Short mmCIF file of C-alpha atoms in Angstrom, two decimals:
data_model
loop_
_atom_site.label_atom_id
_atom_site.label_comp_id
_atom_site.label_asym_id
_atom_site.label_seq_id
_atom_site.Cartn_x
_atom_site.Cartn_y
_atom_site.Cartn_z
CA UNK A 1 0.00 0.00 0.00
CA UNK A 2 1.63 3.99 -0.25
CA UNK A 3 1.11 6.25 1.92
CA UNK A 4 -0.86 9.64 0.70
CA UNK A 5 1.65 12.43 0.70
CA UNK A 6 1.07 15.73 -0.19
CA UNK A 7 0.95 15.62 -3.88
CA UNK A 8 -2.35 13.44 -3.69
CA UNK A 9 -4.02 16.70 -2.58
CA UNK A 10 -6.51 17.77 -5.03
CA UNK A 11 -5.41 20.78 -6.20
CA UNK A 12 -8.40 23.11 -5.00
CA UNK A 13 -10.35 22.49 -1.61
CA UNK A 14 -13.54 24.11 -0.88
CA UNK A 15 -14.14 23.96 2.98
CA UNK A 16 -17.35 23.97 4.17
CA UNK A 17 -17.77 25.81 7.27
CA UNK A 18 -20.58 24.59 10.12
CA UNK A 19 -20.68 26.91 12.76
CA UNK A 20 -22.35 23.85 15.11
CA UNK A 21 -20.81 23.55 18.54
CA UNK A 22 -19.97 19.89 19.24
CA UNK A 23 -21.32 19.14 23.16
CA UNK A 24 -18.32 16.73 23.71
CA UNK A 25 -15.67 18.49 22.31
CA UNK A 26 -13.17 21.29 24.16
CA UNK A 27 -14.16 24.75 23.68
CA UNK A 28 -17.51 22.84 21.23
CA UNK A 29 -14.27 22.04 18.64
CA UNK A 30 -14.05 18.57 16.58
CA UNK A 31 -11.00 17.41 15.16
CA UNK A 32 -10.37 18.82 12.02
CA UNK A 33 -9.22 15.88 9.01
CA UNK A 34 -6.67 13.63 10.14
CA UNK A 35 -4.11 15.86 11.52
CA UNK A 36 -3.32 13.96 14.65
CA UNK A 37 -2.42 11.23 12.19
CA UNK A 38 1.22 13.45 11.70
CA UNK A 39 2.67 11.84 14.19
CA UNK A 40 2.40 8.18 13.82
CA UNK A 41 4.92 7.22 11.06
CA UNK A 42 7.89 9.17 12.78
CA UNK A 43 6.95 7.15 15.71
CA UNK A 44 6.50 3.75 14.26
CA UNK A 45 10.13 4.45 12.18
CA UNK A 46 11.61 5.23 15.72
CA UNK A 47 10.40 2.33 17.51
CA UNK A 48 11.94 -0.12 14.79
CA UNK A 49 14.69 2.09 15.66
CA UNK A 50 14.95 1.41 19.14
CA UNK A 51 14.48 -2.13 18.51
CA UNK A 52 16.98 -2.79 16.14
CA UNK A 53 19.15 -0.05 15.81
CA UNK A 54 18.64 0.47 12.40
CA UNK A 55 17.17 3.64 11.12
CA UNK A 56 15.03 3.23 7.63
CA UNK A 57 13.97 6.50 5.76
CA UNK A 58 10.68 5.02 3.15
CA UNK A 59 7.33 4.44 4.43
CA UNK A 60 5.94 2.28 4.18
CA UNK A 61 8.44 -0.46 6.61
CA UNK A 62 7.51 -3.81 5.45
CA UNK A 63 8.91 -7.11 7.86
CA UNK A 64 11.03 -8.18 5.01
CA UNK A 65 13.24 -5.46 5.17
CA UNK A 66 13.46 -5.08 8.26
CA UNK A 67 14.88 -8.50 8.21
CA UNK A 68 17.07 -7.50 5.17
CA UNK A 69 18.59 -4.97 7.17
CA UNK A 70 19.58 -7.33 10.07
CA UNK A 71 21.11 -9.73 7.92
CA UNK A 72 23.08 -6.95 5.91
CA UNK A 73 24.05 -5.41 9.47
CA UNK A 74 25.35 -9.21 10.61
CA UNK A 75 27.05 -9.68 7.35
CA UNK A 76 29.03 -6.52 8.10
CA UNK A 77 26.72 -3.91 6.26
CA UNK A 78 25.68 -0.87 7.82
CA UNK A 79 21.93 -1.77 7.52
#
């Protein structure tokens, strides 16, 4: 699967504004698209990290290279 980035933005948004307080939310706010979602690859990359001391830089991190990595790192790679 990829991972939308930027450039699979449409090119023109048209918000819709609904001035509607929202009982549950702080302040009558609701979350606003999927921002908090930010924030999860970096972590995910940095827990592989601090499991196996190998930093990877493409999303998304499939098992089979994280195992490529560990054998290149045992066979004297950097991985």
């Amino acid at each position: 699967y990829l991972i939308p980035t930027v450039y699979d933005m449409p090119d023109e948004i048209h918000p819709l504004v609904l001035e509607i307080a929202d009982p549950q939310g702080p302040y009558g706010v609701r979350g606003l698209g999927e921002m908090p979602m930010l924030v999860l690859a970096p972590a995910i990359l940095d827990a592989i990290h601090d499991a196996t001391g190998i930093w990877f830089t493409k999303l998304p991190v499939k098992a089979e290279d994280v195992l490529l990595a560990l054998a290149a790192r045992e066979d004297g790679g950097e991985g």
